[in-house]
Amino acid sequence: MDGLRENILISFQGNNLRAEGAEVLGKFLRHNSSLISLTLEWNNLGMLDDAFSMFCDGLSFNQTLKKLDLRNNQINHTGAEELSMALKHNFTLQELDLRWNNMGLLGGRAMLSCMETNRNLLKLELSGNNIPSDILKAIEQTVEHNQERQTLKRDTVNQRQILTKEVQSLKQEKNKQFLNLMDTIDQQKEEMNRSNRTTTLRLGKLQEALEDRKSVVNSLKSKLQMTEANLALSQQKAQDLEKLLSHTKQTGTSMREQQAKELRKEKEESASREAKLRQELASVHDKNLYYRSKVDELERRCKAQQQQLFDLKQELTDTGAELKIRAMQAEELLEAEKKRFRQSRDDAVVLHQKEVDHVARLLEDSEKATQERMQRLEVTKLGLEEELNRLKVTLANERIHAAEEIQKVRSATQLEEQQHSAVLQDKLRTLAQSRDQAQNQVLQQQQQTGELQAQNSQLGLEIECLKRRIDGFNQELAKKEQQKLAEVTKVRIELQEQIGHLEAELVAQEGLKEKISTLERQLKVQSNSQREMMLDKDGEIASLVEKLRMKEAEILRMREEDAQRASLLQNAILSYIHRSPLNK
């Protein structure tokens, strides 16, 4: 066993170890510190009670073994209890194979009790030991919990290592930064000492030059006053631009009001057309009633003539030839009337095309007017942009000159600071007051811009309300169209019924064919005229809907252009305010 102390993997499979061998293994496990895996399959260690107890004691003291194979060793419940006691004290063993050992219920309970305390065992195989399934499931659950804990431990260890490395790197960086800061502080101290020495030497020379440059400072003060006057003029120009903005917004509102009036006029025209259509439908209904009364009179006459038919049967043979001649004449009349009907239909088509051309011309005129308005607005926009660019250029030049002069003044006034500190403090107070006034003006301008934005939002809400109203009007028009279609279908059904009755009466009444044919022609002409009127009205409604859509698109374009202009002017004003020397 002394020669095996340095081995890592040992296998005694099928060696039929005796009691002495098991005791030696127990002592070996107690004192060994390098063994990792041990296989003892087919050795009947469970039959040797005292020797197996010694083996379990050595296992309890071992701190390096990770894998143990005890398959087919006839370990009973007492051996399982000793193993469980050893596993309660061993915290390094990770894999244990106890298959085919006949532990039974008591051995399974013992193993389960040791698993409650041992949290390092990650694999335990107990098949072929007559252990109930409930205990096996509980042992498997504890093994799974141990595996999860082990994975969590590994993750935490890895995270700790990473965090320690990061902390160390941060400490090193901080130490380097601290050393660099100390070096820079020492260098700055040396530079300050040198600069103090040089400044003491230069102060005497600069005091003599101050008296010569006081006149220069006075001239610069006059120039500063001139720049302040120029700034006031630029502020006035900004106010003028704001007035132009308000004027453009007012023109936009006026345009929207005009468009709303035009929409109202179109709606009134559509309502008047609907009223005319209703009147025409009422007149057609009256005509239908009149024709019905005529049909009733004809029925009465037919009844009277039926009595005369019995007497006129003999005369029919003589009048047959005459009726044939009259039928030929009636056919000629029918052809002539058909030609007239075609001519009237062509005339109606020509009139409809003329109306369509007139509506298209009106739409083109309205589009040209809107385009002219848009061009005017674009011209005004270009003029405003040119003025803004000019103002920006002038302000940039003034800023450059002012910056150069201020640098000169600073180089000259650094020497006068010790003598004229009180005077400069008074001037700084006055400048602070002027700065506060400028800031107040800027706040007022921001408030005005906020009010303008609120007005734009209100206008957007009004436009949305108008859209909703237009949608409601469209829905009402759709409902009215459905009602008209229903009425037309009813009228058609009634006319068809009347025509059927008239045709049935024509079969029975040969003498009244001419009168009934005239009535049928009149009814056909009226139905065709009604259909043409309905088609014309449908076309007008479609054109009105297209006009509404075009006007909505124009309103959206106008709104987008107003928003873009407002945003551009806001950006220009804000950039001017931020770049102004007063703000600096």
Tab-separated table of C-alpha atoms in Angstrom, residues 179-390:
chain	number	residue	atom	x	y	z
A	179	LEU	CA	0.845	59.101	-9.177
A	180	ASN	CA	0.233	61.032	-12.392
A	181	LEU	CA	-1.821	63.616	-10.489
A	182	MET	CA	0.931	64.035	-7.919
A	183	ASP	CA	3.490	64.548	-10.678
A	184	THR	CA	1.274	67.098	-12.436
A	185	ILE	CA	0.686	68.931	-9.130
A	186	ASP	CA	4.424	69.158	-8.515
A	187	GLN	CA	4.996	70.421	-12.037
A	188	GLN	CA	2.215	72.983	-11.658
A	189	LYS	CA	3.706	74.198	-8.389
A	190	GLU	CA	7.062	74.681	-10.046
A	191	GLU	CA	5.439	76.472	-12.986
A	192	MET	CA	3.454	78.719	-10.598
A	193	ASN	CA	6.631	79.688	-8.784
A	194	ARG	CA	8.330	80.497	-12.079
A	195	SER	CA	5.300	82.443	-13.317
A	196	ASN	CA	5.167	84.451	-10.051
A	197	ARG	CA	8.789	85.383	-10.458
A	198	THR	CA	8.278	86.418	-14.074
A	199	THR	CA	5.086	88.343	-13.271
A	200	THR	CA	6.819	90.344	-10.534
A	201	LEU	CA	9.462	91.352	-13.059
A	202	ARG	CA	6.899	92.236	-15.725
A	203	LEU	CA	4.557	94.206	-13.439
A	204	GLY	CA	6.941	97.138	-13.251
A	205	LYS	CA	7.198	97.309	-17.019
A	206	LEU	CA	3.464	96.888	-17.590
A	207	GLN	CA	2.470	99.652	-15.142
A	208	GLU	CA	4.331	102.140	-17.328
A	209	ALA	CA	2.517	100.811	-20.425
A	210	LEU	CA	-0.906	101.079	-18.713
A	211	GLU	CA	-0.812	104.866	-18.670
A	212	ASP	CA	-0.209	104.925	-22.415
A	213	ARG	CA	-3.074	102.511	-23.137
A	214	LYS	CA	-5.820	104.171	-21.103
A	215	SER	CA	-6.719	106.193	-24.144
A	216	VAL	CA	-7.002	102.929	-26.105
A	217	VAL	CA	-9.411	101.576	-23.479
A	218	ASN	CA	-11.605	104.654	-23.762
A	219	SER	CA	-11.785	104.227	-27.538
A	220	LEU	CA	-12.704	100.581	-27.050
A	221	LYS	CA	-15.482	101.604	-24.675
A	222	SER	CA	-16.946	103.816	-27.365
A	223	LYS	CA	-16.771	100.884	-29.790
A	224	LEU	CA	-18.565	98.687	-27.258
A	225	GLN	CA	-21.369	101.233	-27.084
A	226	MET	CA	-21.623	101.107	-30.869
A	227	THR	CA	-21.850	97.302	-30.765
A	228	GLU	CA	-24.620	97.555	-28.155
A	229	ALA	CA	-26.536	99.874	-30.492
A	230	ASN	CA	-26.087	97.360	-33.310
A	231	LEU	CA	-27.393	94.620	-31.038
A	232	ALA	CA	-30.486	96.704	-30.304
A	233	LEU	CA	-31.057	97.101	-34.042
A	234	SER	CA	-30.721	93.332	-34.504
A	235	GLN	CA	-33.298	92.769	-31.754
A	236	GLN	CA	-35.683	95.125	-33.546
A	237	LYS	CA	-35.156	93.116	-36.742
A	238	ALA	CA	-35.967	89.932	-34.834
A	239	GLN	CA	-39.210	91.529	-33.627
A	240	ASP	CA	-40.033	92.465	-37.206
A	241	LEU	CA	-39.481	88.864	-38.221
A	242	GLU	CA	-41.861	87.734	-35.478
A	243	LYS	CA	-44.470	90.149	-36.837
A	244	LEU	CA	-43.995	88.644	-40.290
A	245	LEU	CA	-44.509	85.209	-38.763
A	246	SER	CA	-47.781	86.289	-37.195
A	247	HIS	CA	-48.867	87.800	-40.525
A	248	THR	CA	-48.132	84.566	-42.380
A	249	LYS	CA	-50.104	82.609	-39.787
A	250	GLN	CA	-53.044	84.989	-40.188
A	251	THR	CA	-52.940	84.483	-43.961
A	252	GLY	CA	-52.912	80.715	-43.389
A	253	THR	CA	-55.987	80.991	-41.145
A	254	SER	CA	-57.741	83.149	-43.763
A	255	MET	CA	-56.976	80.556	-46.445
A	256	ARG	CA	-58.404	77.824	-44.237
A	257	GLU	CA	-61.554	79.870	-43.616
A	258	GLN	CA	-61.985	80.397	-47.372
A	259	GLN	CA	-61.641	76.689	-47.989
A	260	ALA	CA	-64.191	75.984	-45.255
A	261	LYS	CA	-66.612	78.442	-46.917
A	262	GLU	CA	-66.126	76.741	-50.277
A	263	LEU	CA	-66.846	73.380	-48.673
A	264	ARG	CA	-70.027	74.774	-47.148
A	265	LYS	CA	-71.120	76.138	-50.523
A	266	GLU	CA	-70.536	72.782	-52.176
A	267	LYS	CA	-72.507	71.055	-49.431
A	268	GLU	CA	-75.400	73.496	-49.939
A	269	GLU	CA	-75.311	72.834	-53.688
A	270	SER	CA	-75.404	69.095	-53.080
A	271	ALA	CA	-78.374	69.578	-50.703
A	272	SER	CA	-80.225	71.631	-53.342
A	273	ARG	CA	-79.549	68.936	-55.939
A	274	GLU	CA	-80.890	66.299	-53.585
A	275	ALA	CA	-84.038	68.378	-53.075
A	276	LYS	CA	-84.474	68.649	-56.856
A	277	LEU	CA	-84.072	64.897	-57.201
A	278	ARG	CA	-86.682	64.332	-54.529
A	279	GLN	CA	-89.073	66.664	-56.329
A	280	GLU	CA	-88.509	64.778	-59.575
A	281	LEU	CA	-89.152	61.477	-57.812
A	282	ALA	CA	-92.388	62.903	-56.399
A	283	SER	CA	-93.457	64.009	-59.893
A	284	VAL	CA	-92.671	60.542	-61.254
A	285	HIS	CA	-94.745	59.027	-58.452
A	286	ASP	CA	-97.661	61.299	-59.371
A	287	LYS	CA	-97.333	60.264	-63.016
A	288	ASN	CA	-97.400	56.615	-61.996
A	289	LEU	CA	-100.634	57.222	-60.065
A	290	TYR	CA	-102.104	58.961	-63.097
A	291	TYR	CA	-101.200	56.023	-65.318
A	292	ARG	CA	-102.755	53.622	-62.832
A	293	SER	CA	-106.005	55.552	-62.969
A	294	LYS	CA	-105.891	55.306	-66.765
A	295	VAL	CA	-105.361	51.566	-66.538
A	296	ASP	CA	-108.413	51.257	-64.282
A	297	GLU	CA	-110.510	53.148	-66.836
A	298	LEU	CA	-109.202	50.874	-69.558
A	299	GLU	CA	-110.155	47.831	-67.540
A	300	ARG	CA	-113.685	49.174	-67.212
A	301	ARG	CA	-113.849	49.756	-70.930
A	302	CYS	CA	-112.568	46.239	-71.521
A	303	LYS	CA	-115.375	44.814	-69.473
A	304	ALA	CA	-117.864	46.807	-71.513
A	305	GLN	CA	-116.236	45.725	-74.751
A	306	GLN	CA	-116.207	42.038	-73.775
A	307	GLN	CA	-119.949	42.102	-74.028
A	308	GLN	CA	-119.633	43.599	-77.501
A	309	LEU	CA	-117.085	40.970	-78.567
A	310	PHE	CA	-119.797	38.338	-78.855
A	311	ASP	CA	-121.538	40.503	-81.425
A	312	LEU	CA	-118.327	41.470	-83.236
A	313	LYS	CA	-117.007	37.911	-83.840
A	314	GLN	CA	-118.640	37.795	-87.273
A	315	GLU	CA	-117.128	41.160	-88.187
A	316	LEU	CA	-113.600	39.996	-87.168
A	317	THR	CA	-113.273	37.863	-90.305
A	318	ASP	CA	-113.807	40.955	-92.428
A	319	THR	CA	-111.528	43.222	-90.391
A	320	GLY	CA	-108.578	40.724	-90.213
A	321	ALA	CA	-106.991	42.087	-93.349
A	322	GLU	CA	-107.423	45.651	-92.115
A	323	LEU	CA	-105.766	44.753	-88.789
A	324	LYS	CA	-102.774	43.275	-90.604
A	325	ILE	CA	-102.360	46.482	-92.577
A	326	ARG	CA	-102.582	48.502	-89.366
A	327	ALA	CA	-99.976	46.232	-87.709
A	328	MET	CA	-97.526	47.017	-90.520
A	329	GLN	CA	-98.165	50.705	-90.028
A	330	ALA	CA	-97.609	50.336	-86.256
A	331	GLU	CA	-94.256	48.621	-86.856
A	332	GLU	CA	-93.167	51.492	-89.084
A	333	LEU	CA	-94.184	53.923	-86.354
A	334	LEU	CA	-92.146	51.890	-83.825
A	335	GLU	CA	-89.021	52.125	-85.960
A	336	ALA	CA	-89.442	55.894	-86.326
A	337	GLU	CA	-89.841	56.276	-82.563
A	338	LYS	CA	-86.727	54.146	-81.994
A	339	LYS	CA	-84.710	56.491	-84.213
A	340	ARG	CA	-86.026	59.488	-82.251
A	341	PHE	CA	-85.081	57.794	-78.950
A	342	ARG	CA	-81.510	57.185	-80.161
A	343	GLN	CA	-81.145	60.809	-81.218
A	344	SER	CA	-82.395	62.012	-77.804
A	345	ARG	CA	-79.961	59.633	-76.049
A	346	ASP	CA	-77.014	60.988	-78.082
A	347	ASP	CA	-78.023	64.547	-77.224
A	348	ALA	CA	-78.116	63.634	-73.505
A	349	VAL	CA	-74.622	62.102	-73.714
A	350	VAL	CA	-73.276	65.287	-75.355
A	351	LEU	CA	-74.833	67.435	-72.618
A	352	HIS	CA	-73.315	65.205	-69.920
A	353	GLN	CA	-69.863	65.541	-71.483
A	354	LYS	CA	-70.222	69.320	-71.596
A	355	GLU	CA	-71.113	69.397	-67.885
A	356	VAL	CA	-68.106	67.199	-67.083
A	357	ASP	CA	-65.815	69.530	-69.077
A	358	HIS	CA	-67.231	72.529	-67.229
A	359	VAL	CA	-66.575	70.904	-63.830
A	360	ALA	CA	-63.027	69.986	-64.902
A	361	ARG	CA	-62.382	73.592	-65.951
A	362	LEU	CA	-63.616	74.820	-62.568
A	363	LEU	CA	-61.300	72.374	-60.815
A	364	GLU	CA	-58.353	73.488	-62.957
A	365	ASP	CA	-59.070	77.148	-62.143
A	366	SER	CA	-59.183	76.389	-58.415
A	367	GLU	CA	-55.929	74.404	-58.657
A	368	LYS	CA	-54.220	77.269	-60.525
A	369	ALA	CA	-55.364	79.744	-57.843
A	370	THR	CA	-53.997	77.516	-55.070
A	371	GLN	CA	-50.714	77.069	-56.943
A	372	GLU	CA	-50.379	80.845	-57.320
A	373	ARG	CA	-50.966	81.252	-53.600
A	374	MET	CA	-48.364	78.599	-52.837
A	375	GLN	CA	-45.853	80.340	-55.127
A	376	ARG	CA	-46.469	83.649	-53.354
A	377	LEU	CA	-45.934	82.009	-49.982
A	378	GLU	CA	-42.718	80.386	-51.246
A	379	VAL	CA	-41.470	83.778	-52.509
A	380	THR	CA	-42.108	85.303	-49.076
A	381	LYS	CA	-40.362	82.334	-47.441
A	382	LEU	CA	-37.285	82.805	-49.664
A	383	GLY	CA	-37.179	86.509	-48.813
A	384	LEU	CA	-37.323	85.744	-45.092
A	385	GLU	CA	-34.566	83.143	-45.431
A	386	GLU	CA	-32.345	85.631	-47.321
A	387	GLU	CA	-32.883	88.238	-44.598
A	388	LEU	CA	-32.015	85.681	-41.928
A	389	ASN	CA	-28.820	84.704	-43.780
A	390	ARG	CA	-27.811	88.363	-44.097
